[in-house]
Amino acid sequence: MRHLLAAAALAALPVTAQAEAPGIPAAIYTDPPADKEHPAAMEVVHIPSGGVEINGVVYVAAGAGPHPTAVLCHGLPGLEKNLDLAQAIRRAGWTVITFNYRGSWGSPGDYRLAGNLDDTDAVLAFARDPANAAKLRIDPARLVVIGHSMGGWVTALTAAHDKKLLGAAMISSGNMGALAGVPRDQAAALLRANGLEALAGTSPEIMADEIIAAKDRFDFVKAAPQLRDTNLFVLTSDDGFASMSDALNNAIKTEGGTKLKTLHVATDHSWSDARIRLESEIIDWLGTLK
């Protein structure tokens, strides 16, 4: 009976009083204190971009704020949306904006790679709008962009021209511009292999032609001079894409960049068996940004 009572007492302890996990941020396994006046929330948003309104969800952090905010960019087509990462970042005190590019996952319009870049700019403009920032408790002076796969490419090219960002993180990124170096039919086949059923108004051939026509603009290695002074975290995995990020890292170092952080983890493209590691690394990095 004593053992049962002791177990019941332990279970009744608040989460904050339970044992810590060494080396893992508390936000991975601990809910923040409830704030009845300014609770954590999820807000559906419709963000103007390219003549339509793309769909998004804002994971609003608890507390009066304003909160630093991360814009989370999914890949092609976005099967892994990293929503566990969004929740963990929110528990760490950040608001997170997730969204779907035009022509993807129900957002209106035709899907285009250049449109992905414009849509991300539109999301940042939405977050910086004073009315939206006040409603969603966003600190417009503390924004970061985090992207996975093709979203990492979006992140690199966005950070290259948006100098107001606090930082940017690229996860297992694919350099879309690099596809211009292979024959069109091979590029289309590689794109088709991603499974494009969730995209509208496009095809592998349309995307391949777009990449070929914009090969210099789409090559994130060429953006290295503009990324030299960016707080950039580049994470790679055992997915065959690491060399693309390595080329960008080397180019930034050649430019004299000193704010670059890199990490390689032996996992797959989606970090399927390293989700806690991914969340931990991102949250720790966010904590270094000023």
XYZ file of C-alpha atoms in Angstrom, residues 68-236:
169
model
C 9.651 36.066 -30.950
C 8.196 34.218 -33.898
C 9.341 31.488 -36.272
C 7.972 31.073 -39.791
C 8.049 27.370 -40.674
C 8.425 26.489 -44.378
C 7.565 22.964 -45.497
C 9.156 21.103 -48.373
C 8.037 19.694 -51.719
C 5.201 18.837 -51.579
C 5.169 19.071 -47.761
C 4.428 15.561 -46.535
C 6.494 16.287 -43.413
C 5.246 19.581 -42.049
C 7.249 19.453 -38.802
C 4.264 20.319 -36.646
C 5.866 18.539 -33.682
C 8.699 21.033 -34.080
C 6.171 23.870 -34.144
C 4.642 22.680 -30.869
C 8.041 22.316 -29.196
C 9.139 25.775 -30.311
C 5.902 27.214 -28.940
C 6.485 25.525 -25.578
C 9.868 27.293 -25.584
C 8.055 30.638 -25.704
C 8.037 31.318 -29.441
C 5.008 31.799 -31.636
C 5.138 29.752 -34.851
C 3.499 30.457 -38.206
C 2.916 27.487 -40.497
C 1.490 27.950 -43.984
C 0.946 26.334 -47.357
C 2.353 27.874 -50.516
C 0.008 28.831 -53.345
C -1.288 25.728 -55.065
C -0.312 23.403 -52.217
C -2.450 21.615 -49.646
C -5.584 23.608 -50.335
C -4.134 27.088 -50.751
C -5.581 28.640 -53.924
C -3.524 29.401 -57.010
C -1.035 27.504 -59.150
C 2.046 26.027 -57.543
C 5.324 27.578 -58.651
C 8.750 27.509 -56.998
C 9.121 31.263 -57.464
C 5.695 31.578 -55.850
C 7.013 29.773 -52.775
C 9.591 32.524 -52.352
C 7.004 35.257 -52.800
C 4.606 33.539 -50.410
C 7.242 33.408 -47.681
C 7.872 37.127 -48.116
C 4.111 37.642 -47.824
C 3.992 35.672 -44.570
C 6.780 37.798 -43.130
C 4.968 40.967 -44.217
C 1.821 39.602 -42.541
C 3.733 39.010 -39.300
C 5.211 42.518 -39.422
C 1.882 44.227 -39.982
C 1.160 46.091 -36.726
C -2.465 44.927 -36.517
C -1.575 41.273 -37.055
C 1.383 41.488 -34.695
C -0.799 42.957 -31.942
C -3.592 40.406 -32.406
C -1.235 37.398 -32.504
C 1.218 38.731 -29.874
C 4.091 38.682 -32.380
C 7.291 40.661 -31.924
C 7.942 41.824 -35.513
C 11.532 42.708 -34.656
C 12.328 39.093 -33.709
C 11.439 36.859 -36.641
C 13.238 33.768 -37.885
C 12.591 31.477 -40.840
C 13.033 27.707 -40.538
C 12.689 25.465 -43.577
C 12.875 21.757 -44.307
C 13.967 20.205 -47.627
C 12.787 22.524 -50.413
C 11.687 24.803 -47.585
C 15.348 25.056 -46.624
C 16.014 26.401 -50.110
C 13.203 28.912 -49.565
C 14.789 29.833 -46.243
C 18.229 30.454 -47.722
C 16.962 32.691 -50.530
C 14.615 34.535 -48.158
C 17.343 35.222 -45.606
C 19.649 36.383 -48.402
C 17.495 39.439 -49.060
C 15.609 39.935 -45.780
C 18.152 41.559 -43.499
C 15.656 42.160 -40.705
C 15.471 38.476 -39.792
C 16.913 37.462 -36.448
C 18.165 34.230 -38.006
C 17.400 31.322 -40.318
C 17.648 27.535 -40.077
C 17.840 25.048 -42.962
C 16.982 21.376 -42.344
C 18.107 18.743 -44.896
C 17.840 21.298 -47.666
C 17.666 20.626 -51.365
C 19.170 23.233 -53.698
C 16.526 23.582 -56.400
C 18.939 25.470 -58.626
C 21.230 22.446 -58.750
C 18.570 20.529 -60.716
C 19.256 22.823 -63.659
C 22.506 20.920 -64.139
C 20.799 17.643 -65.093
C 18.816 16.887 -68.284
C 15.211 18.108 -68.238
C 13.694 14.631 -68.290
C 15.859 13.519 -65.379
C 14.986 16.642 -63.392
C 11.287 16.012 -64.042
C 11.646 12.393 -62.933
C 13.318 13.446 -59.693
C 10.537 15.939 -59.002
C 7.831 13.395 -59.836
C 9.319 10.988 -57.303
C 8.333 13.351 -54.493
C 4.631 12.654 -55.051
C 2.909 15.822 -56.205
C -0.749 14.941 -55.635
C -1.180 17.763 -53.108
C -0.093 20.407 -55.643
C -2.342 22.233 -58.111
C -1.681 23.801 -61.495
C 1.743 22.302 -62.018
C 3.614 19.246 -63.240
C 7.163 17.900 -62.958
C 7.867 19.267 -66.442
C 6.567 22.740 -65.555
C 8.784 22.786 -62.477
C 11.811 21.509 -64.405
C 11.356 24.263 -67.000
C 11.030 26.859 -64.245
C 14.260 25.671 -62.630
C 16.165 25.717 -65.924
C 14.952 29.238 -66.730
C 15.889 30.566 -63.270
C 18.975 28.438 -62.585
C 21.140 31.293 -61.316
C 18.417 32.831 -59.146
C 17.483 29.412 -57.757
C 21.025 28.338 -56.833
C 21.371 29.047 -53.120
C 25.176 28.742 -53.263
C 25.188 31.958 -55.283
C 23.439 33.641 -52.342
C 26.441 33.025 -50.064
C 27.686 36.644 -50.177
C 24.284 37.852 -48.977
C 24.227 35.206 -46.215
C 27.679 35.997 -44.848
C 26.344 38.008 -41.899
C 23.207 35.939 -41.259
C 22.739 33.874 -38.102
C 22.347 30.687 -40.131
C 21.965 27.153 -38.779
C 22.433 24.464 -41.445
C 21.431 20.926 -40.449
C 22.118 17.964 -42.739
